[in-house]
Amino acid sequence: MKSTIHTPYGRQCIEDDDIAAVVEALRSDYLSGGPALEKFERQFAKKVGARFAIACSSGTAGLHMASIAIGLKFGCKVIVPTMTFLATANAPKFTGVEVVFADVDRETGLMGPEHLEEAIIRAGNHVDAVFLVHMNGQTVDLPAISEICNRRGIKIVEDACHALGGKYSKNGTWYKVGSCNHSDITVFSLHPVKSITMGEGGVVTTNDEKIYRTILSLRNHGMTREPHHFEDHKAAFDSDSKANLWYYEMSRLGYNYRPSAINCALGLSQLNKLDKFITHRVKLADIYDTFFDSKDPSICPIPRIPYCESAWHLYVVHINYRMLGITRNQLMQKLKEKGVGTQVHYRPVHQQPFYRRFNEELKLEGADQYYESCLSLPINPSIPLGKKNIEWLRILDEFIK
Ligand SMILES: *Cc1c(COP(=O)(O)O)cnc(C)c1O
């Protein structure tokens, strides 16, 4: 029997004004680049409090460009928490580095300073960069981690694909995720399940002008049309020293990671709704927490980190399936038959066949335990508020009485 999911764990929220913005982009002179891209990047940078924002074709493309921009290449070592989506490890791996996986907290799924330090020792104390993951929308302890990294000259890239709209604090000061106050680069995804969407797309933020220029170049084939960058003057300029109209130069190996103007128009329209969407997610999370408080102790929401305001990308509970007398797959199947979508985020990346062959002996207990019990329940701005309106809670109730 085919079942339709009426309440998926995550989905986009597209309204009439988003559709109008996309239609307007389609009628404009630019379908790639142009004012929609520039405006989107300007407003995104302002929203997260960074100097520069570069939009690109996906979060993965953003992570790849970040890897190159901080100088990663064959022979480098990079630490990645194993509890994340594949792309956090794959993107630096594209540059030929060795990926050293770090463990995470068994309850929150976050890599703590102690996990980072253990991984640095395991890497032989030679580490070039760390890719942090703000799992589920809660942030890692950035001030503590950046202290460890600054002492050792380790570059920091934040994979904030779960955390657009989140904040963290240190000594009473609040920082927005993406402001790069404790990192070199932050990368966001605007895939449909994330805080806001541009269909497919990503955004990279940084405060470093050199990194910014490098990423602009990597996004567009490593080519430039700016005369003051030209190296081959004889080929570039006419006899009256005017740059030849057809001329461009390629100085480094680059990619085509540009987003279309259509995607940027959608991203810009959605950016205006970020606060509204996050508020909605916070309210849902509060309702869920209250619901689980009064329920069977075999289901526990992940603990809330006190120093951060989560973006609530995912609402994760840990379930003792044995106590509940049902396997995870059976529970997911039963919920699916009732139209409720759930998901497991994630199988630890070091256990994937591709990575396992580099890590045969590796055992990361915190991640293993997290993975055994976690389940992501539906949270997204399309789910109506109010305890009475949340149909899927009643459906779940039947299984956990
Ligand atoms: C979604 C996601 C990505 C990849 O983003 P894409 O836009 O799909 O390429 C990377 N890391 C994490 C943690 C993600 O959730």
CSV table of C-alpha atoms and ligand atoms in Angstrom, one decimal:
chain,number,residue,atom,x,y,z
A,1,MET,CA,0.0,0.0,0.0
A,2,LYS,CA,1.3,3.4,-0.9
A,3,SER,CA,1.1,5.9,1.9
A,4,THR,CA,1.2,9.7,1.5
A,5,ILE,CA,3.1,11.6,4.1
A,6,HIS,CA,1.0,14.6,5.2
A,7,THR,CA,3.4,15.6,8.0
A,8,PRO,CA,7.0,15.2,6.8
A,9,TYR,CA,9.9,15.7,9.3
A,10,GLY,CA,10.9,18.7,7.4
A,11,ARG,CA,9.6,20.7,4.4
A,12,GLN,CA,9.6,24.1,2.8
A,13,CYS,CA,7.0,26.8,3.5
A,14,ILE,CA,6.3,28.6,0.2
A,15,GLU,CA,3.8,31.5,0.2
A,16,ASP,CA,2.2,33.6,-2.5
A,17,ASP,CA,4.8,36.4,-2.2
A,18,ASP,CA,7.6,33.9,-2.7
A,19,ILE,CA,6.0,32.7,-5.9
A,20,ALA,CA,5.5,36.3,-7.0
A,21,ALA,CA,9.2,37.0,-6.3
A,22,VAL,CA,10.2,34.1,-8.5
A,23,VAL,CA,7.9,35.2,-11.3
A,24,GLU,CA,9.3,38.7,-11.2
A,25,ALA,CA,12.8,37.2,-11.5
A,26,LEU,CA,11.8,35.2,-14.5
A,27,ARG,CA,10.6,38.4,-16.2
A,28,SER,CA,13.8,40.3,-15.4
A,29,ASP,CA,16.8,40.7,-17.7
A,30,TYR,CA,19.0,38.4,-15.6
A,31,LEU,CA,18.4,34.7,-15.0
A,32,SER,CA,21.9,34.3,-13.6
A,33,GLY,CA,23.7,36.9,-11.5
A,34,GLY,CA,22.5,40.5,-11.7
A,35,PRO,CA,20.7,42.5,-9.0
A,36,ALA,CA,18.8,39.6,-7.4
A,37,LEU,CA,22.1,37.9,-6.5
A,38,GLU,CA,23.7,41.1,-5.3
A,39,LYS,CA,20.7,42.1,-3.2
A,40,PHE,CA,20.4,38.6,-1.7
A,41,GLU,CA,24.0,38.5,-0.7
A,42,ARG,CA,24.0,42.0,0.8
A,43,GLN,CA,20.9,41.3,2.9
A,44,PHE,CA,22.1,37.8,4.0
A,45,ALA,CA,25.4,39.3,5.2
A,46,LYS,CA,23.5,41.9,7.1
A,47,LYS,CA,21.1,39.4,8.6
A,48,VAL,CA,23.8,37.2,10.1
A,49,GLY,CA,26.2,40.0,10.9
A,50,ALA,CA,29.1,39.1,8.6
A,51,ARG,CA,31.1,41.4,6.3
A,52,PHE,CA,30.7,39.2,3.2
A,53,ALA,CA,28.2,36.7,2.0
A,54,ILE,CA,28.6,34.6,-1.2
A,55,ALA,CA,25.6,32.7,-2.6
A,56,CYS,CA,26.3,29.5,-4.4
A,57,SER,CA,24.6,26.4,-5.9
A,58,SER,CA,24.5,24.3,-2.7
A,59,GLY,CA,25.7,23.9,0.8
A,60,THR,CA,28.1,21.3,-0.5
A,61,ALA,CA,29.5,23.7,-3.1
A,62,GLY,CA,30.0,26.2,-0.3
A,63,LEU,CA,31.9,23.7,1.9
A,64,HIS,CA,34.1,22.7,-1.1
A,65,MET,CA,35.0,26.4,-1.8
A,66,ALA,CA,35.6,27.0,1.9
A,67,SER,CA,38.0,24.0,1.9
A,68,ILE,CA,40.0,25.5,-1.0
A,69,ALA,CA,39.9,29.0,0.3
A,70,ILE,CA,41.5,28.0,3.6
A,71,GLY,CA,44.3,26.3,1.7
A,72,LEU,CA,43.4,22.6,2.1
A,73,LYS,CA,45.2,20.2,-0.2
A,74,PHE,CA,46.7,16.7,-0.4
A,75,GLY,CA,48.7,16.1,2.7
A,76,CYS,CA,46.5,18.2,5.0
A,77,LYS,CA,44.5,16.8,7.9
A,78,VAL,CA,40.9,17.9,8.8
A,79,ILE,CA,38.8,17.0,11.8
A,80,VAL,CA,35.1,16.4,11.1
A,81,PRO,CA,32.6,15.2,13.7
A,82,THR,CA,31.2,11.9,12.6
A,83,MET,CA,27.6,12.9,13.5
A,84,THR,CA,26.8,14.9,10.4
A,85,PHE,CA,25.6,14.7,6.9
A,86,LEU,CA,28.0,13.2,4.4
A,87,ALA,CA,28.9,16.5,2.7
A,88,THR,CA,30.7,17.9,5.8
A,89,ALA,CA,33.4,15.2,5.3
A,90,ASN,CA,33.1,14.9,1.5
A,91,ALA,CA,33.7,18.6,0.7
A,92,PRO,CA,37.2,18.8,2.3
A,93,LYS,CA,37.9,15.3,1.0
A,94,PHE,CA,37.4,16.6,-2.6
A,95,THR,CA,40.7,18.5,-2.0
A,96,GLY,CA,42.6,15.3,-1.2
A,97,VAL,CA,42.9,15.8,2.6
A,98,GLU,CA,42.8,13.1,5.3
A,99,VAL,CA,39.6,13.3,7.2
A,100,VAL,CA,39.9,12.5,10.9
A,101,PHE,CA,36.6,11.8,12.6
A,102,ALA,CA,35.8,13.2,16.0
A,103,ASP,CA,33.3,11.8,18.5
A,104,VAL,CA,30.2,13.7,19.7
A,105,ASP,CA,28.1,13.9,22.9
A,106,ARG,CA,25.8,10.9,23.2
A,107,GLU,CA,22.8,13.1,24.1
A,108,THR,CA,23.2,16.3,22.0
A,109,GLY,CA,25.2,14.9,19.1
A,110,LEU,CA,27.5,17.9,19.4
A,111,MET,CA,31.3,17.8,19.2
A,112,GLY,CA,32.7,19.2,22.5
A,113,PRO,CA,36.1,20.6,23.1
A,114,GLU,CA,37.1,17.3,24.7
A,115,HIS,CA,36.2,15.4,21.6
A,116,LEU,CA,38.1,17.8,19.4
A,117,GLU,CA,41.2,17.5,21.6
A,118,GLU,CA,41.0,13.7,21.5
A,119,ALA,CA,40.8,13.8,17.7
A,120,ILE,CA,43.8,16.2,17.5
A,121,ILE,CA,45.9,13.7,19.5
A,122,ARG,CA,44.7,10.8,17.3
A,123,ALA,CA,45.7,12.9,14.2
A,124,GLY,CA,49.2,13.1,15.6
A,125,ASN,CA,48.9,16.7,16.7
A,126,HIS,CA,49.1,17.9,13.1
A,127,VAL,CA,45.7,19.3,12.1
A,128,ASP,CA,45.1,22.0,9.5
A,129,ALA,CA,41.4,22.6,9.9
A,130,VAL,CA,38.2,21.6,11.8
A,131,PHE,CA,34.8,21.6,10.3
A,132,LEU,CA,32.2,22.2,13.1
A,133,VAL,CA,28.6,21.1,12.9
A,134,HIS,CA,25.8,22.9,14.7
A,135,MET,CA,23.8,19.6,14.9
A,136,ASN,CA,20.0,20.0,14.9
A,137,GLY,CA,20.3,23.8,15.2
A,138,GLN,CA,22.1,23.9,18.6
A,139,THR,CA,25.6,25.4,18.4
A,140,VAL,CA,28.9,23.8,19.5
A,141,ASP,CA,30.8,25.7,22.2
A,142,LEU,CA,32.5,28.0,19.6
A,143,PRO,CA,34.4,30.2,22.1
A,144,ALA,CA,36.1,27.2,23.8
A,145,ILE,CA,36.8,25.4,20.5
A,146,SER,CA,38.2,28.5,18.8
A,147,GLU,CA,40.5,28.9,21.8
A,148,ILE,CA,41.9,25.4,21.2
A,149,CYS,CA,42.2,26.1,17.4
A,150,ASN,CA,43.8,29.5,17.7
A,151,ARG,CA,46.5,28.2,20.0
A,152,ARG,CA,47.4,25.6,17.4
A,153,GLY,CA,46.8,27.5,14.2
A,154,ILE,CA,43.9,25.3,13.1
A,155,LYS,CA,41.4,27.0,10.7
A,156,ILE,CA,37.7,26.8,11.6
A,157,VAL,CA,34.8,26.2,9.1
A,158,GLU,CA,31.3,26.1,10.6
A,159,ASP,CA,28.9,23.8,8.8
A,160,ALA,CA,25.8,25.8,9.9
A,161,CYS,CA,23.4,24.0,7.5
A,162,HIS,CA,21.2,23.3,10.5
A,163,ALA,CA,21.6,26.6,12.3
A,164,LEU,CA,20.6,29.6,10.1
A,165,GLY,CA,18.7,31.9,12.5
A,166,GLY,CA,20.4,30.5,15.6
A,167,LYS,CA,22.6,32.4,18.2
A,168,TYR,CA,25.1,31.6,20.9
A,169,SER,CA,26.4,33.5,23.9
A,170,LYS,CA,29.6,34.0,25.8
A,171,ASN,CA,29.9,36.1,28.9
A,172,GLY,CA,26.6,37.7,28.3
A,173,THR,CA,27.3,38.7,24.7
A,174,TRP,CA,25.1,37.1,22.0
A,175,TYR,CA,26.5,36.2,18.6
A,176,LYS,CA,24.6,35.2,15.5
A,177,VAL,CA,25.5,32.0,13.7
A,178,GLY,CA,27.2,33.1,10.5
A,179,SER,CA,28.8,36.2,12.0
A,180,CYS,CA,32.1,34.3,12.0
A,181,ASN,CA,33.2,35.8,15.3
A,182,HIS,CA,34.9,32.6,16.3
A,183,SER,CA,35.6,31.0,12.9
A,184,ASP,CA,37.1,31.7,9.4
A,185,ILE,CA,34.1,30.8,7.3
A,186,THR,CA,30.5,29.7,7.9
A,187,VAL,CA,28.5,27.7,5.4
A,188,PHE,CA,24.7,27.5,5.1
A,189,SER,CA,22.4,25.3,2.9
A,190,LEU,CA,19.1,26.5,1.5
A,191,HIS,CA,17.9,23.1,0.5
A,192,PRO,CA,14.1,22.8,1.0
A,193,VAL,CA,14.3,21.1,4.5
A,194,LYS,CA,16.5,23.9,6.0
A,195,SER,CA,15.4,27.1,7.8
A,196,ILE,CA,14.7,28.9,4.6
A,197,THR,CA,15.0,27.7,1.0
A,198,MET,CA,16.1,28.8,-2.5
A,199,GLY,CA,15.2,25.4,-4.0
A,200,GLU,CA,18.8,24.3,-4.2
A,201,GLY,CA,21.5,26.7,-2.9
A,202,GLY,CA,23.9,27.7,-0.3
A,203,VAL,CA,25.6,30.8,1.2
A,204,VAL,CA,29.1,31.2,2.6
A,205,THR,CA,29.9,34.0,5.0
A,206,THR,CA,33.2,35.4,6.1
A,207,ASN,CA,34.8,38.6,7.5
A,208,ASP,CA,38.1,38.0,5.6
A,209,GLU,CA,38.3,39.9,2.4
A,210,LYS,CA,41.0,37.6,0.9
A,211,ILE,CA,38.8,34.5,1.5
A,212,TYR,CA,35.8,36.4,0.0
A,213,ARG,CA,37.7,37.2,-3.2
A,214,THR,CA,39.0,33.7,-3.5
A,215,ILE,CA,35.5,32.2,-3.1
A,216,LEU,CA,34.1,34.6,-5.7
A,217,SER,CA,36.7,33.4,-8.1
A,218,LEU,CA,36.2,29.7,-7.3
A,219,ARG,CA,32.5,30.1,-7.9
A,220,ASN,CA,33.1,31.3,-11.5
A,221,HIS,CA,35.7,29.1,-13.2
A,222,GLY,CA,38.6,31.0,-11.6
A,223,MET,CA,38.2,33.6,-14.2
A,224,THR,CA,38.3,37.4,-14.0
A,225,ARG,CA,37.2,40.3,-16.3
A,226,GLU,CA,38.6,43.0,-14.1
A,227,PRO,CA,41.5,44.7,-16.0
A,228,HIS,CA,43.5,45.5,-12.8
A,229,HIS,CA,43.8,41.7,-12.2
A,230,PHE,CA,45.1,40.9,-15.7
A,231,GLU,CA,48.6,39.4,-15.9
A,232,ASP,CA,49.1,39.0,-19.7
A,233,HIS,CA,49.1,42.7,-20.6
A,234,LYS,CA,50.0,42.2,-24.2
A,235,ALA,CA,47.0,39.9,-24.8
A,236,ALA,CA,44.7,41.9,-22.5
A,237,PHE,CA,45.0,45.5,-23.8
A,238,ASP,CA,44.7,47.2,-27.1
A,239,SER,CA,47.4,49.5,-28.4
A,240,ASP,CA,45.6,52.5,-26.8
A,241,SER,CA,45.8,50.6,-23.4
A,242,LYS,CA,42.1,49.8,-23.3
A,243,ALA,CA,41.2,46.3,-22.2
A,244,ASN,CA,40.0,44.2,-25.1
A,245,LEU,CA,36.2,43.8,-24.9
A,246,TRP,CA,36.3,40.0,-25.3
A,247,TYR,CA,39.1,39.4,-22.9
A,248,TYR,CA,39.1,37.4,-19.6
A,249,GLU,CA,41.7,35.5,-17.8
A,250,MET,CA,41.8,32.4,-15.7
A,251,SER,CA,44.4,32.4,-12.9
A,252,ARG,CA,43.3,29.4,-10.8
A,253,LEU,CA,41.3,26.3,-11.2
A,254,GLY,CA,37.6,27.1,-10.6
A,255,TYR,CA,34.1,25.7,-10.8
A,256,ASN,CA,30.7,26.8,-11.8
A,257,TYR,CA,29.0,27.0,-8.4
A,258,ARG,CA,26.8,30.0,-9.3
A,259,PRO,CA,23.2,30.1,-8.1
A,260,SER,CA,20.6,31.2,-10.7
A,261,ALA,CA,18.9,34.6,-10.2
A,262,ILE,CA,15.6,32.6,-9.9
A,263,ASN,CA,17.0,30.8,-6.9
A,264,CYS,CA,18.3,34.0,-5.4
A,265,ALA,CA,14.9,35.7,-5.8
A,266,LEU,CA,13.3,32.9,-3.8
A,267,GLY,CA,16.1,33.0,-1.2
A,268,LEU,CA,15.7,36.8,-0.7
A,269,SER,CA,11.9,36.5,-0.3
A,270,GLN,CA,12.4,33.7,2.2
A,271,LEU,CA,15.1,35.6,4.1
A,272,ASN,CA,12.5,38.1,5.1
A,273,LYS,CA,10.6,35.3,6.8
A,274,LEU,CA,13.5,33.7,8.7
A,275,ASP,CA,12.5,35.2,12.1
A,276,LYS,CA,8.9,34.2,11.6
A,277,PHE,CA,9.9,30.7,10.7
A,278,ILE,CA,12.3,30.3,13.6
A,279,THR,CA,9.7,31.7,16.1
A,280,HIS,CA,7.2,29.0,14.7
A,281,ARG,CA,9.8,26.3,15.2
A,282,VAL,CA,10.5,27.5,18.8
A,283,LYS,CA,6.8,27.4,19.6
A,284,LEU,CA,6.5,23.8,18.2
A,285,ALA,CA,9.5,22.7,20.2
A,286,ASP,CA,8.1,24.1,23.4
A,287,ILE,CA,4.8,22.3,22.8
A,288,TYR,CA,6.6,19.0,22.1
A,289,ASP,CA,8.8,19.3,25.2
A,290,THR,CA,5.7,19.8,27.3
A,291,PHE,CA,4.1,16.8,25.6
A,292,PHE,CA,7.1,14.5,26.2
A,293,ASP,CA,7.5,15.7,29.8
A,294,SER,CA,4.3,13.9,30.8
A,295,LYS,CA,5.0,10.8,28.8
A,296,ASP,CA,6.8,7.5,29.1
A,297,PRO,CA,10.4,7.9,30.2
A,298,SER,CA,11.5,5.7,27.3
A,299,ILE,CA,11.2,8.8,25.1
A,300,CYS,CA,13.4,11.8,25.9
A,301,PRO,CA,14.0,15.0,23.8
A,302,ILE,CA,17.6,15.9,23.5
A,303,PRO,CA,18.8,18.3,26.2
A,304,ARG,CA,18.8,22.0,25.5
A,305,ILE,CA,22.2,23.7,25.5
A,306,PRO,CA,21.9,26.7,27.8
A,307,TYR,CA,24.4,29.0,26.0
A,308,CYS,CA,22.5,28.9,22.7
A,309,GLU,CA,19.2,29.7,21.0
A,310,SER,CA,18.6,26.8,18.7
A,311,ALA,CA,17.3,27.3,15.1
A,312,TRP,CA,15.4,24.0,15.7
A,313,HIS,CA,16.3,22.5,12.3
A,314,LEU,CA,15.4,19.1,13.8
A,315,TYR,CA,13.4,18.0,16.8
A,316,VAL,CA,15.2,14.9,18.0
A,317,VAL,CA,14.2,12.5,20.7
A,318,HIS,CA,16.1,9.6,22.1
A,319,ILE,CA,14.0,6.5,22.3
A,320,ASN,CA,14.6,3.3,24.3
A,321,TYR,CA,13.0,1.0,21.7
A,322,ARG,CA,13.5,-2.1,23.8
A,323,MET,CA,11.5,-0.5,26.7
A,324,LEU,CA,8.9,0.5,24.2
A,325,GLY,CA,8.7,-3.0,22.8
A,326,ILE,CA,9.1,-2.0,19.1
A,327,THR,CA,12.1,-1.5,16.8
A,328,ARG,CA,12.9,1.8,15.3
A,329,ASN,CA,12.1,0.6,11.9
A,330,GLN,CA,8.7,-0.7,13.0
A,331,LEU,CA,7.9,2.6,14.7
A,332,MET,CA,8.9,4.6,11.7
A,333,GLN,CA,6.8,2.3,9.5
A,334,LYS,CA,3.7,2.6,11.6
A,335,LEU,CA,4.0,6.4,11.7
A,336,LYS,CA,4.6,6.4,8.0
A,337,GLU,CA,1.4,4.5,7.4
A,338,LYS,CA,-0.4,7.2,9.4
A,339,GLY,CA,1.2,9.9,7.2
A,340,VAL,CA,3.8,11.0,9.7
A,341,GLY,CA,7.4,11.3,8.4
A,342,THR,CA,10.3,10.7,10.7
A,343,GLN,CA,14.0,10.3,9.9
A,344,VAL,CA,17.3,9.2,11.5
A,345,HIS,CA,20.0,11.9,11.5
A,346,TYR,CA,22.6,10.4,11.0
A,347,ARG,CA,24.4,7.2,10.6
A,348,PRO,CA,27.9,8.2,11.8
A,349,VAL,CA,29.9,9.1,8.6
A,350,HIS,CA,33.0,7.1,9.6
A,351,GLN,CA,30.8,3.9,9.4
A,352,GLN,CA,29.9,4.6,5.7
A,353,PRO,CA,31.6,2.0,3.4
A,354,PHE,CA,33.6,4.7,1.6
A,355,TYR,CA,35.1,6.1,4.9
A,356,ARG,CA,35.2,2.8,6.8
A,357,ARG,CA,38.2,1.6,4.7
A,358,PHE,CA,40.3,4.5,6.1
A,359,ASN,CA,39.0,3.9,9.7
A,360,GLU,CA,38.7,0.2,10.2
A,361,GLU,CA,39.6,0.2,13.9
A,362,LEU,CA,37.8,3.5,14.8
A,363,LYS,CA,35.2,3.3,17.5
A,364,LEU,CA,33.3,6.5,18.5
A,365,GLU,CA,31.1,5.6,21.4
A,366,GLY,CA,29.2,8.8,21.9
A,367,ALA,CA,28.1,8.9,18.2
A,368,ASP,CA,27.2,5.2,18.2
A,369,GLN,CA,24.9,5.7,21.2
A,370,TYR,CA,23.4,8.8,19.7
A,371,TYR,CA,22.7,7.0,16.5
A,372,GLU,CA,21.2,3.9,18.2
A,373,SER,CA,18.4,5.9,19.9
A,374,CYS,CA,17.8,9.1,17.9
A,375,LEU,CA,14.7,9.8,15.9
A,376,SER,CA,13.8,13.2,14.2
A,377,LEU,CA,10.1,14.0,14.5
A,378,PRO,CA,8.2,16.5,12.3
A,379,ILE,CA,9.2,20.2,12.8
A,380,ASN,CA,8.7,22.8,10.1
A,381,PRO,CA,6.7,26.1,9.7
A,382,SER,CA,3.9,24.3,7.8
A,383,ILE,CA,2.8,22.4,10.9
A,384,PRO,CA,0.0,24.4,12.6
A,385,LEU,CA,0.5,25.6,16.2
A,386,GLY,CA,-1.6,24.7,19.2
A,387,LYS,CA,-1.5,21.4,21.0
A,388,LYS,CA,-4.9,20.4,19.7
A,389,ASN,CA,-3.9,21.1,16.1
A,390,ILE,CA,-0.8,18.9,16.1
A,391,GLU,CA,-2.3,15.8,14.7
A,392,TRP,CA,0.8,13.7,14.6
A,393,LEU,CA,1.3,14.0,18.4
A,394,ARG,CA,-2.0,12.2,18.9
A,395,ILE,CA,-0.9,9.5,16.4
A,396,LEU,CA,2.4,9.1,18.3
A,397,ASP,CA,0.5,8.9,21.5
A,398,GLU,CA,-1.0,5.6,20.5
A,399,PHE,CA,2.4,4.0,20.3
A,400,ILE,CA,3.8,5.2,23.6
A,401,LYS,CA,0.9,5.0,26.0
B,1,LIG,C1,22.0,19.9,4.2
B,1,LIG,C2,23.3,19.8,4.7
B,1,LIG,C3,24.5,19.9,4.0
B,1,LIG,C4,24.5,19.9,2.4
B,1,LIG,O1,23.8,21.0,1.9
B,1,LIG,P1,23.3,20.9,0.4
B,1,LIG,O2,22.7,22.2,0.1
B,1,LIG,O3,22.2,19.8,0.3
B,1,LIG,O4,24.5,20.6,-0.5
B,1,LIG,C5,25.7,19.8,4.6
B,1,LIG,N1,25.8,19.6,5.9
B,1,LIG,C6,24.8,19.5,6.7
B,1,LIG,C7,25.0,19.3,8.2
B,1,LIG,C8,23.5,19.6,6.1
B,1,LIG,O5,22.4,19.4,6.9
